[in-house]
Amino acid sequence: MKELIEQAKQAVATAQKIVVFTGAGISAESGIPTFRGHGGLWKEYDPNIYADINYFRQDPTYYWSFFRDVRVQGLVNSKPNAAHKSIAELERRGKLITVITQNIDGLHQSAGSKDVIELHGNTKLIGCQECEADYIFEDIRQQIEEQMPPRCEKCNGVLKPRVVFFGEALPDGAMEAAAQHTAECDLFIVVGSTLAVYPAASLPLVAKRNQTALIIINLGETAMDEIADIRIDAKAGEVLSEIVGLKQQ
Ligand code: NAD
């Protein structure tokens, strides 16, 4: 492990244009459960139901109950951890082109990252399904305690977080921008993702096709372990703070 971390340290030190690609695992040390892997939500809440747009249209109550019971805690209590902070530090040092995240928790921005592509949206932004009115989480917090599903105060339409459900398109231009940065970088680092959700998971393949070095930091196996130049199976916060040399607070 020590040797792998040393190799990753060297790769980061010599790289000039890094892209970091993150998934749910990076936020696990902030107390937000992942889908898959140890302690993942998958077993309790089937994402083929609660994260499927067709199911949501039939019965938005199931999703909103999950949001109230699981997501609200994460939104209110979670703080960026050493992994988010290390990545923000790479940006401050001028080494990072962008963070591409599958996460919807906004913790990269809370850690100070400015250049963040959110492939799957952001759970703090809420939209009306009928009239497209915008809300933020705080606007509807009270309502979801009292009424299921929460509704638009202008037209009574059902509200939905502006996150990408299975069966929905990614936000306009997000994948194109992510692919462009991936093509430009000289080091691509995956953090906390099983690399199972497409099209996002195609990005490490784009990097490898361009002969860009690929580091994967993930607790547990991923779908692309075999093509990684450096594969570190450990907790993101501990590993990244060592690689970046971030002082533990
Ligand atoms: P995933 O759940 O498929 O995989 C997460 C991986 O992270 C697992 O292999 C897990 O073992 C690993 N992991 C757990 N703790 C870790 C740690 N401390 N350090 C490093 N790795 C750790 O996640 P995914 O690939 O991002 O795909 C799931 C989808 O679910 C994404 O599209 C994402 O939008 C969504 N999601 C987001 C959040 C969030 O915003 N925080 C949380 C759950 C799911």
PDB file of C-alpha atoms and ligand atoms in Angstrom:
ATOM      1  CA  MET A   1       0.000   0.000   0.000  1.00  0.00           C
ATOM      2  CA  LYS A   2       2.767   2.451   0.994  1.00  0.00           C
ATOM      3  CA  GLU A   3       4.485   1.879  -2.322  1.00  0.00           C
ATOM      4  CA  LEU A   4       1.280   2.444  -4.300  1.00  0.00           C
ATOM      5  CA  ILE A   5       0.646   5.692  -2.462  1.00  0.00           C
ATOM      6  CA  GLU A   6       4.223   6.776  -3.194  1.00  0.00           C
ATOM      7  CA  GLN A   7       3.705   6.014  -6.900  1.00  0.00           C
ATOM      8  CA  ALA A   8       0.468   8.022  -6.910  1.00  0.00           C
ATOM      9  CA  LYS A   9       2.248  10.892  -5.154  1.00  0.00           C
ATOM     10  CA  GLN A  10       4.880  10.942  -7.902  1.00  0.00           C
ATOM     11  CA  ALA A  11       2.210  10.847 -10.628  1.00  0.00           C
ATOM     12  CA  VAL A  12       0.388  13.811  -9.052  1.00  0.00           C
ATOM     13  CA  ALA A  13       3.644  15.731  -8.583  1.00  0.00           C
ATOM     14  CA  THR A  14       4.601  15.434 -12.264  1.00  0.00           C
ATOM     15  CA  ALA A  15       1.113  15.882 -13.767  1.00  0.00           C
ATOM     16  CA  GLN A  16       0.001  19.326 -14.900  1.00  0.00           C
ATOM     17  CA  LYS A  17      -3.596  18.787 -15.950  1.00  0.00           C
ATOM     18  CA  ILE A  18      -5.419  16.451 -13.607  1.00  0.00           C
ATOM     19  CA  VAL A  19      -9.067  15.407 -13.842  1.00  0.00           C
ATOM     20  CA  VAL A  20     -10.634  13.793 -10.773  1.00  0.00           C
ATOM     21  CA  PHE A  21     -13.762  11.699 -11.297  1.00  0.00           C
ATOM     22  CA  THR A  22     -15.751  10.953  -8.141  1.00  0.00           C
ATOM     23  CA  GLY A  23     -18.616   8.719  -7.044  1.00  0.00           C
ATOM     24  CA  ALA A  24     -20.625   8.007  -3.920  1.00  0.00           C
ATOM     25  CA  GLY A  25     -17.632   6.429  -2.105  1.00  0.00           C
ATOM     26  CA  ILE A  26     -15.886   9.786  -1.677  1.00  0.00           C
ATOM     27  CA  SER A  27     -18.756  10.985   0.511  1.00  0.00           C
ATOM     28  CA  ALA A  28     -18.957   7.814   2.637  1.00  0.00           C
ATOM     29  CA  GLU A  29     -16.498   9.299   5.171  1.00  0.00           C
ATOM     30  CA  SER A  30     -18.862  12.291   5.394  1.00  0.00           C
ATOM     31  CA  GLY A  31     -21.612   9.932   6.529  1.00  0.00           C
ATOM     32  CA  ILE A  32     -23.542   9.706   3.243  1.00  0.00           C
ATOM     33  CA  PRO A  33     -24.262   6.079   2.325  1.00  0.00           C
ATOM     34  CA  THR A  34     -23.239   4.717  -1.099  1.00  0.00           C
ATOM     35  CA  PHE A  35     -25.461   2.626  -3.381  1.00  0.00           C
ATOM     36  CA  ARG A  36     -23.218  -0.380  -3.722  1.00  0.00           C
ATOM     37  CA  GLY A  37     -20.290  -1.652  -1.662  1.00  0.00           C
ATOM     38  CA  HIS A  38     -20.172  -2.012   2.121  1.00  0.00           C
ATOM     39  CA  GLY A  39     -23.113  -0.335   3.880  1.00  0.00           C
ATOM     40  CA  GLY A  40     -24.644   0.640   0.496  1.00  0.00           C
ATOM     41  CA  LEU A  41     -28.307   1.664   0.232  1.00  0.00           C
ATOM     42  CA  TRP A  42     -28.959  -0.757  -2.615  1.00  0.00           C
ATOM     43  CA  LYS A  43     -30.073  -3.592  -0.375  1.00  0.00           C
ATOM     44  CA  GLU A  44     -32.672  -1.530   1.476  1.00  0.00           C
ATOM     45  CA  TYR A  45     -33.842   0.804  -1.291  1.00  0.00           C
ATOM     46  CA  ASP A  46     -33.898  -0.653  -4.787  1.00  0.00           C
ATOM     47  CA  PRO A  47     -32.649   2.156  -7.059  1.00  0.00           C
ATOM     48  CA  ASN A  48     -34.482   0.508  -9.952  1.00  0.00           C
ATOM     49  CA  ILE A  49     -37.576   1.691  -8.122  1.00  0.00           C
ATOM     50  CA  TYR A  50     -36.686   4.779  -6.122  1.00  0.00           C
ATOM     51  CA  ALA A  51     -34.308   6.242  -8.703  1.00  0.00           C
ATOM     52  CA  ASP A  52     -36.352   5.382 -11.795  1.00  0.00           C
ATOM     53  CA  ILE A  53     -38.192   8.222 -13.519  1.00  0.00           C
ATOM     54  CA  ASN A  54     -41.112   6.069 -14.685  1.00  0.00           C
ATOM     55  CA  TYR A  55     -41.696   4.779 -11.188  1.00  0.00           C
ATOM     56  CA  PHE A  56     -41.425   8.333  -9.819  1.00  0.00           C
ATOM     57  CA  ARG A  57     -44.127   9.502 -12.263  1.00  0.00           C
ATOM     58  CA  GLN A  58     -46.427   6.706 -11.105  1.00  0.00           C
ATOM     59  CA  ASP A  59     -45.756   7.115  -7.380  1.00  0.00           C
ATOM     60  CA  PRO A  60     -43.565  10.059  -6.274  1.00  0.00           C
ATOM     61  CA  THR A  61     -44.343   9.307  -2.622  1.00  0.00           C
ATOM     62  CA  TYR A  62     -41.942   6.346  -2.464  1.00  0.00           C
ATOM     63  CA  TYR A  63     -38.991   8.509  -3.570  1.00  0.00           C
ATOM     64  CA  TRP A  64     -39.926  11.449  -1.359  1.00  0.00           C
ATOM     65  CA  SER A  65     -40.240   9.191   1.690  1.00  0.00           C
ATOM     66  CA  PHE A  66     -36.690   7.958   0.992  1.00  0.00           C
ATOM     67  CA  PHE A  67     -35.584  11.583   0.580  1.00  0.00           C
ATOM     68  CA  ARG A  68     -37.159  12.561   3.902  1.00  0.00           C
ATOM     69  CA  ASP A  69     -35.857   9.523   5.805  1.00  0.00           C
ATOM     70  CA  VAL A  70     -32.359   9.217   4.300  1.00  0.00           C
ATOM     71  CA  ARG A  71     -31.307  12.204   2.198  1.00  0.00           C
ATOM     72  CA  VAL A  72     -32.325  15.004   4.574  1.00  0.00           C
ATOM     73  CA  GLN A  73     -29.898  13.775   7.245  1.00  0.00           C
ATOM     74  CA  GLY A  74     -27.074  13.845   4.696  1.00  0.00           C
ATOM     75  CA  LEU A  75     -27.998  17.294   3.446  1.00  0.00           C
ATOM     76  CA  VAL A  76     -28.231  18.831   6.872  1.00  0.00           C
ATOM     77  CA  ASN A  77     -25.394  17.105   8.726  1.00  0.00           C
ATOM     78  CA  SER A  78     -22.703  16.157   6.225  1.00  0.00           C
ATOM     79  CA  LYS A  79     -19.495  18.105   5.771  1.00  0.00           C
ATOM     80  CA  PRO A  80     -16.706  17.674   3.235  1.00  0.00           C
ATOM     81  CA  ASN A  81     -14.032  15.207   4.342  1.00  0.00           C
ATOM     82  CA  ALA A  82     -10.277  15.009   3.733  1.00  0.00           C
ATOM     83  CA  ALA A  83     -10.809  13.590   0.230  1.00  0.00           C
ATOM     84  CA  HIS A  84     -12.978  16.525  -0.923  1.00  0.00           C
ATOM     85  CA  LYS A  85     -10.512  18.947   0.712  1.00  0.00           C
ATOM     86  CA  SER A  86      -7.476  17.336  -0.938  1.00  0.00           C
ATOM     87  CA  ILE A  87      -9.096  17.685  -4.357  1.00  0.00           C
ATOM     88  CA  ALA A  88      -9.924  21.360  -3.675  1.00  0.00           C
ATOM     89  CA  GLU A  89      -6.269  21.822  -2.677  1.00  0.00           C
ATOM     90  CA  LEU A  90      -5.119  20.409  -6.046  1.00  0.00           C
ATOM     91  CA  GLU A  91      -7.275  23.043  -7.753  1.00  0.00           C
ATOM     92  CA  ARG A  92      -5.744  25.805  -5.584  1.00  0.00           C
ATOM     93  CA  ARG A  93      -2.286  24.608  -6.640  1.00  0.00           C
ATOM     94  CA  GLY A  94      -3.301  25.006 -10.304  1.00  0.00           C
ATOM     95  CA  LYS A  95      -2.939  21.293 -11.076  1.00  0.00           C
ATOM     96  CA  LEU A  96      -6.548  20.363 -11.573  1.00  0.00           C
ATOM     97  CA  ILE A  97      -8.626  21.131 -14.658  1.00  0.00           C
ATOM     98  CA  THR A  98     -11.896  19.932 -13.202  1.00  0.00           C
ATOM     99  CA  VAL A  99     -13.724  17.592 -10.863  1.00  0.00           C
ATOM    100  CA  ILE A 100     -16.294  15.451 -12.643  1.00  0.00           C
ATOM    101  CA  THR A 101     -18.718  14.057 -10.101  1.00  0.00           C
ATOM    102  CA  GLN A 102     -21.565  11.570 -10.180  1.00  0.00           C
ATOM    103  CA  ASN A 103     -22.536  12.792  -6.729  1.00  0.00           C
ATOM    104  CA  ILE A 104     -25.514  14.970  -6.030  1.00  0.00           C
ATOM    105  CA  ASP A 105     -24.493  16.159  -2.551  1.00  0.00           C
ATOM    106  CA  GLY A 106     -22.607  19.396  -3.380  1.00  0.00           C
ATOM    107  CA  LEU A 107     -19.713  18.503  -1.035  1.00  0.00           C
ATOM    108  CA  HIS A 108     -16.985  19.338  -3.566  1.00  0.00           C
ATOM    109  CA  GLN A 109     -18.223  22.923  -3.699  1.00  0.00           C
ATOM    110  CA  SER A 110     -18.504  23.033   0.100  1.00  0.00           C
ATOM    111  CA  ALA A 111     -14.828  21.987   0.260  1.00  0.00           C
ATOM    112  CA  GLY A 112     -13.859  24.916  -1.990  1.00  0.00           C
ATOM    113  CA  SER A 113     -13.737  23.312  -5.451  1.00  0.00           C
ATOM    114  CA  LYS A 114     -14.842  25.844  -8.071  1.00  0.00           C
ATOM    115  CA  ASP A 115     -14.627  23.834 -11.262  1.00  0.00           C
ATOM    116  CA  VAL A 116     -17.120  21.011 -10.769  1.00  0.00           C
ATOM    117  CA  ILE A 117     -19.140  19.194 -13.420  1.00  0.00           C
ATOM    118  CA  GLU A 118     -22.159  17.549 -11.783  1.00  0.00           C
ATOM    119  CA  LEU A 119     -23.160  14.780 -14.177  1.00  0.00           C
ATOM    120  CA  HIS A 120     -26.197  13.735 -12.157  1.00  0.00           C
ATOM    121  CA  GLY A 121     -27.408  17.103 -10.881  1.00  0.00           C
ATOM    122  CA  ASN A 122     -27.673  18.405  -7.321  1.00  0.00           C
ATOM    123  CA  THR A 123     -30.144  17.263  -4.731  1.00  0.00           C
ATOM    124  CA  LYS A 124     -30.379  20.693  -3.075  1.00  0.00           C
ATOM    125  CA  LEU A 125     -32.047  22.130  -6.191  1.00  0.00           C
ATOM    126  CA  ILE A 126     -35.716  21.256  -6.532  1.00  0.00           C
ATOM    127  CA  GLY A 127     -37.925  21.823  -9.574  1.00  0.00           C
ATOM    128  CA  CYS A 128     -41.655  21.679 -10.344  1.00  0.00           C
ATOM    129  CA  GLN A 129     -42.536  18.933 -12.825  1.00  0.00           C
ATOM    130  CA  GLU A 130     -45.351  21.071 -14.289  1.00  0.00           C
ATOM    131  CA  CYS A 131     -44.345  24.747 -14.407  1.00  0.00           C
ATOM    132  CA  GLU A 132     -40.535  24.426 -13.989  1.00  0.00           C
ATOM    133  CA  ALA A 133     -40.505  26.735 -10.939  1.00  0.00           C
ATOM    134  CA  ASP A 134     -37.238  26.469  -8.972  1.00  0.00           C
ATOM    135  CA  TYR A 135     -36.890  25.888  -5.256  1.00  0.00           C
ATOM    136  CA  ILE A 136     -34.038  25.066  -2.949  1.00  0.00           C
ATOM    137  CA  PHE A 137     -34.082  22.332  -0.332  1.00  0.00           C
ATOM    138  CA  GLU A 138     -34.626  24.772   2.555  1.00  0.00           C
ATOM    139  CA  ASP A 139     -37.825  26.087   0.856  1.00  0.00           C
ATOM    140  CA  ILE A 140     -39.502  22.686   1.000  1.00  0.00           C
ATOM    141  CA  ARG A 141     -37.953  21.184   4.121  1.00  0.00           C
ATOM    142  CA  GLN A 142     -40.991  21.893   6.287  1.00  0.00           C
ATOM    143  CA  GLN A 143     -43.402  20.723   3.602  1.00  0.00           C
ATOM    144  CA  ILE A 144     -41.826  17.262   3.221  1.00  0.00           C
ATOM    145  CA  GLU A 145     -42.296  16.663   6.934  1.00  0.00           C
ATOM    146  CA  GLU A 146     -46.015  17.377   6.561  1.00  0.00           C
ATOM    147  CA  GLN A 147     -47.051  16.385   3.047  1.00  0.00           C
ATOM    148  CA  MET A 148     -46.161  13.654   0.574  1.00  0.00           C
ATOM    149  CA  PRO A 149     -45.268  14.370  -2.175  1.00  0.00           C
ATOM    150  CA  PRO A 150     -44.289  18.053  -1.804  1.00  0.00           C
ATOM    151  CA  ARG A 151     -46.042  20.311  -4.315  1.00  0.00           C
ATOM    152  CA  CYS A 152     -45.371  23.581  -6.117  1.00  0.00           C
ATOM    153  CA  GLU A 153     -46.900  26.558  -4.347  1.00  0.00           C
ATOM    154  CA  LYS A 154     -47.601  28.218  -7.715  1.00  0.00           C
ATOM    155  CA  CYS A 155     -49.330  25.420  -9.681  1.00  0.00           C
ATOM    156  CA  ASN A 156     -49.629  22.457  -7.286  1.00  0.00           C
ATOM    157  CA  GLY A 157     -47.418  20.324  -9.568  1.00  0.00           C
ATOM    158  CA  VAL A 158     -45.309  17.552  -8.020  1.00  0.00           C
ATOM    159  CA  LEU A 159     -41.777  18.652  -7.079  1.00  0.00           C
ATOM    160  CA  LYS A 160     -38.630  16.670  -7.880  1.00  0.00           C
ATOM    161  CA  PRO A 161     -34.983  17.293  -7.004  1.00  0.00           C
ATOM    162  CA  ARG A 162     -32.953  18.319 -10.045  1.00  0.00           C
ATOM    163  CA  VAL A 163     -31.077  15.032 -10.079  1.00  0.00           C
ATOM    164  CA  VAL A 164     -30.854  12.537 -12.908  1.00  0.00           C
ATOM    165  CA  PHE A 165     -32.992   9.453 -12.407  1.00  0.00           C
ATOM    166  CA  PHE A 166     -32.550   6.229 -14.381  1.00  0.00           C
ATOM    167  CA  GLY A 167     -34.347   6.842 -17.674  1.00  0.00           C
ATOM    168  CA  GLU A 168     -33.524  10.580 -17.759  1.00  0.00           C
ATOM    169  CA  ALA A 169     -30.987  12.467 -19.845  1.00  0.00           C
ATOM    170  CA  LEU A 170     -27.895  14.024 -18.268  1.00  0.00           C
ATOM    171  CA  PRO A 171     -27.894  17.836 -17.892  1.00  0.00           C
ATOM    172  CA  ASP A 172     -27.289  19.613 -21.208  1.00  0.00           C
ATOM    173  CA  GLY A 173     -23.625  19.768 -22.129  1.00  0.00           C
ATOM    174  CA  ALA A 174     -22.352  18.051 -18.946  1.00  0.00           C
ATOM    175  CA  MET A 175     -21.092  14.865 -20.593  1.00  0.00           C
ATOM    176  CA  GLU A 176     -19.606  16.795 -23.527  1.00  0.00           C
ATOM    177  CA  ALA A 177     -17.666  19.104 -21.171  1.00  0.00           C
ATOM    178  CA  ALA A 178     -16.545  16.099 -19.101  1.00  0.00           C
ATOM    179  CA  ALA A 179     -15.327  14.231 -22.200  1.00  0.00           C
ATOM    180  CA  GLN A 180     -13.472  17.305 -23.452  1.00  0.00           C
ATOM    181  CA  HIS A 181     -11.613  17.805 -20.152  1.00  0.00           C
ATOM    182  CA  THR A 182     -10.876  14.078 -20.021  1.00  0.00           C
ATOM    183  CA  ALA A 183      -9.301  14.280 -23.475  1.00  0.00           C
ATOM    184  CA  GLU A 184      -7.120  17.241 -22.361  1.00  0.00           C
ATOM    185  CA  CYS A 185      -5.811  15.845 -19.065  1.00  0.00           C
ATOM    186  CA  ASP A 186      -2.499  14.108 -18.385  1.00  0.00           C
ATOM    187  CA  LEU A 187      -3.698  12.231 -15.280  1.00  0.00           C
ATOM    188  CA  PHE A 188      -7.188  10.851 -14.576  1.00  0.00           C
ATOM    189  CA  ILE A 189      -8.011   9.869 -11.002  1.00  0.00           C
ATOM    190  CA  VAL A 190     -11.144   7.903 -10.075  1.00  0.00           C
ATOM    191  CA  VAL A 191     -12.245   8.186  -6.433  1.00  0.00           C
ATOM    192  CA  GLY A 192     -15.027   6.167  -4.767  1.00  0.00           C
ATOM    193  CA  SER A 193     -16.910   4.699  -7.707  1.00  0.00           C
ATOM    194  CA  THR A 194     -17.697   1.150  -8.800  1.00  0.00           C
ATOM    195  CA  LEU A 195     -17.647   2.512 -12.383  1.00  0.00           C
ATOM    196  CA  ALA A 196     -20.912   0.735 -13.060  1.00  0.00           C
ATOM    197  CA  VAL A 197     -23.208   3.631 -14.041  1.00  0.00           C
ATOM    198  CA  TYR A 198     -23.087   4.686 -17.701  1.00  0.00           C
ATOM    199  CA  PRO A 199     -22.493   6.957 -19.562  1.00  0.00           C
ATOM    200  CA  ALA A 200     -20.412   8.483 -16.716  1.00  0.00           C
ATOM    201  CA  ALA A 201     -18.279   5.338 -16.387  1.00  0.00           C
ATOM    202  CA  SER A 202     -17.142   5.645 -20.007  1.00  0.00           C
ATOM    203  CA  LEU A 203     -14.815   8.534 -19.038  1.00  0.00           C
ATOM    204  CA  PRO A 204     -11.911   6.419 -17.654  1.00  0.00           C
ATOM    205  CA  LEU A 205     -12.059   4.490 -20.941  1.00  0.00           C
ATOM    206  CA  VAL A 206     -11.732   7.768 -22.862  1.00  0.00           C
ATOM    207  CA  ALA A 207      -8.687   8.633 -20.737  1.00  0.00           C
ATOM    208  CA  LYS A 208      -7.047   5.259 -21.362  1.00  0.00           C
ATOM    209  CA  ARG A 209      -7.752   5.484 -25.090  1.00  0.00           C
ATOM    210  CA  ASN A 210      -5.721   8.716 -25.043  1.00  0.00           C
ATOM    211  CA  GLN A 211      -2.942   6.916 -23.156  1.00  0.00           C
ATOM    212  CA  THR A 212      -3.541   9.058 -20.086  1.00  0.00           C
ATOM    213  CA  ALA A 213      -2.390   7.544 -16.796  1.00  0.00           C
ATOM    214  CA  LEU A 214      -5.293   6.201 -14.712  1.00  0.00           C
ATOM    215  CA  ILE A 215      -5.344   5.968 -10.905  1.00  0.00           C
ATOM    216  CA  ILE A 216      -8.314   4.287  -9.185  1.00  0.00           C
ATOM    217  CA  ILE A 217      -8.819   4.835  -5.442  1.00  0.00           C
ATOM    218  CA  ASN A 218     -11.796   2.799  -4.239  1.00  0.00           C
ATOM    219  CA  LEU A 219     -12.628   0.613  -1.292  1.00  0.00           C
ATOM    220  CA  GLY A 220     -13.574  -2.653  -2.969  1.00  0.00           C
ATOM    221  CA  GLU A 221     -13.425  -3.718  -6.577  1.00  0.00           C
ATOM    222  CA  THR A 222     -14.443  -1.637  -9.587  1.00  0.00           C
ATOM    223  CA  ALA A 223     -15.373  -2.583 -13.135  1.00  0.00           C
ATOM    224  CA  MET A 224     -12.071  -1.155 -14.449  1.00  0.00           C
ATOM    225  CA  ASP A 225      -9.437  -2.375 -12.003  1.00  0.00           C
ATOM    226  CA  GLU A 226      -7.593  -4.186 -14.762  1.00  0.00           C
ATOM    227  CA  ILE A 227      -6.899  -1.101 -16.853  1.00  0.00           C
ATOM    228  CA  ALA A 228      -5.703   1.096 -13.952  1.00  0.00           C
ATOM    229  CA  ASP A 229      -2.032   2.063 -13.863  1.00  0.00           C
ATOM    230  CA  ILE A 230      -2.230   2.468 -10.098  1.00  0.00           C
ATOM    231  CA  ARG A 231      -5.027   0.796  -8.133  1.00  0.00           C
ATOM    232  CA  ILE A 232      -5.415   1.655  -4.445  1.00  0.00           C
ATOM    233  CA  ASP A 233      -8.034  -0.285  -2.464  1.00  0.00           C
ATOM    234  CA  ALA A 234      -8.500   1.909   0.616  1.00  0.00           C
ATOM    235  CA  LYS A 235     -10.464   4.822   2.072  1.00  0.00           C
ATOM    236  CA  ALA A 236     -10.439   7.925  -0.100  1.00  0.00           C
ATOM    237  CA  GLY A 237      -9.901  10.490   2.672  1.00  0.00           C
ATOM    238  CA  GLU A 238      -6.905   8.735   4.174  1.00  0.00           C
ATOM    239  CA  VAL A 239      -5.252   8.015   0.821  1.00  0.00           C
ATOM    240  CA  LEU A 240      -5.846  11.364  -0.876  1.00  0.00           C
ATOM    241  CA  SER A 241      -4.701  13.450   2.075  1.00  0.00           C
ATOM    242  CA  GLU A 242      -1.433  11.488   2.019  1.00  0.00           C
ATOM    243  CA  ILE A 243      -1.026  11.812  -1.735  1.00  0.00           C
ATOM    244  CA  VAL A 244      -1.709  15.553  -1.717  1.00  0.00           C
ATOM    245  CA  GLY A 245       0.106  16.177   1.566  1.00  0.00           C
ATOM    246  CA  LEU A 246      -2.901  17.770   3.225  1.00  0.00           C
ATOM    247  CA  LYS A 247      -2.453  18.323   6.936  1.00  0.00           C
ATOM    248  CA  GLN A 248      -5.100  16.420   8.932  1.00  0.00           C
ATOM    249  CA  GLN A 249      -7.238  18.806  11.005  1.00  0.00           C
TER     250      GLN A 249
HETATM  251  P1  NAD B   1     -21.445   3.224  -5.964  1.00  0.00           P
HETATM  252  O1  NAD B   1     -22.340   3.243  -4.784  1.00  0.00           O
HETATM  253  O2  NAD B   1     -21.781   2.339  -7.104  1.00  0.00           O
HETATM  254  O3  NAD B   1     -19.964   2.820  -5.512  1.00  0.00           O
HETATM  255  C1  NAD B   1     -19.318   3.440  -4.452  1.00  0.00           C
HETATM  256  C2  NAD B   1     -18.005   2.701  -4.197  1.00  0.00           C
HETATM  257  O4  NAD B   1     -17.307   3.431  -3.196  1.00  0.00           O
HETATM  258  C3  NAD B   1     -18.163   1.254  -3.686  1.00  0.00           C
HETATM  259  O5  NAD B   1     -17.286   0.388  -4.357  1.00  0.00           O
HETATM  260  C4  NAD B   1     -17.764   1.382  -2.217  1.00  0.00           C
HETATM  261  O6  NAD B   1     -17.211   0.187  -1.695  1.00  0.00           O
HETATM  262  C5  NAD B   1     -16.725   2.476  -2.304  1.00  0.00           C
HETATM  263  N1  NAD B   1     -16.453   3.143  -1.034  1.00  0.00           N
HETATM  264  C6  NAD B   1     -17.186   3.147   0.114  1.00  0.00           C
HETATM  265  N2  NAD B   1     -16.592   3.866   1.061  1.00  0.00           N
HETATM  266  C7  NAD B   1     -15.444   4.351   0.517  1.00  0.00           C
HETATM  267  C8  NAD B   1     -14.391   5.178   1.006  1.00  0.00           C
HETATM  268  N3  NAD B   1     -14.404   5.652   2.255  1.00  0.00           N
HETATM  269  N4  NAD B   1     -13.365   5.466   0.171  1.00  0.00           N
HETATM  270  C9  NAD B   1     -13.342   4.973  -1.099  1.00  0.00           C
HETATM  271  N5  NAD B   1     -14.309   4.190  -1.614  1.00  0.00           N
HETATM  272  C10 NAD B   1     -15.352   3.896  -0.824  1.00  0.00           C
HETATM  273  O7  NAD B   1     -21.276   4.721  -6.408  1.00  0.00           O
HETATM  274  P2  NAD B   1     -21.192   5.370  -7.842  1.00  0.00           P
HETATM  275  O8  NAD B   1     -20.227   4.647  -8.693  1.00  0.00           O
HETATM  276  O9  NAD B   1     -21.046   6.827  -7.579  1.00  0.00           O
HETATM  277  O10 NAD B   1     -22.635   5.121  -8.521  1.00  0.00           O
HETATM  278  C11 NAD B   1     -23.827   5.293  -7.831  1.00  0.00           C
HETATM  279  C12 NAD B   1     -24.744   6.417  -8.289  1.00  0.00           C
HETATM  280  O11 NAD B   1     -25.436   6.829  -7.116  1.00  0.00           O
HETATM  281  C13 NAD B   1     -24.075   7.656  -8.802  1.00  0.00           C
HETATM  282  O12 NAD B   1     -24.602   7.899 -10.035  1.00  0.00           O
HETATM  283  C14 NAD B   1     -24.475   8.782  -7.838  1.00  0.00           C
HETATM  284  O13 NAD B   1     -25.177   9.795  -8.548  1.00  0.00           O
HETATM  285  C15 NAD B   1     -25.481   8.209  -6.899  1.00  0.00           C
HETATM  286  N6  NAD B   1     -25.234   8.418  -5.449  1.00  0.00           N
HETATM  287  C16 NAD B   1     -24.736   9.605  -5.005  1.00  0.00           C
HETATM  288  C17 NAD B   1     -24.484   9.799  -3.658  1.00  0.00           C
HETATM  289  C18 NAD B   1     -23.927  11.141  -3.205  1.00  0.00           C
HETATM  290  O14 NAD B   1     -24.196  12.163  -3.849  1.00  0.00           O
HETATM  291  N7  NAD B   1     -23.126  11.187  -2.146  1.00  0.00           N
HETATM  292  C19 NAD B   1     -24.731   8.771  -2.734  1.00  0.00           C
HETATM  293  C20 NAD B   1     -25.266   7.557  -3.217  1.00  0.00           C
HETATM  294  C21 NAD B   1     -25.508   7.399  -4.595  1.00  0.00           C
END
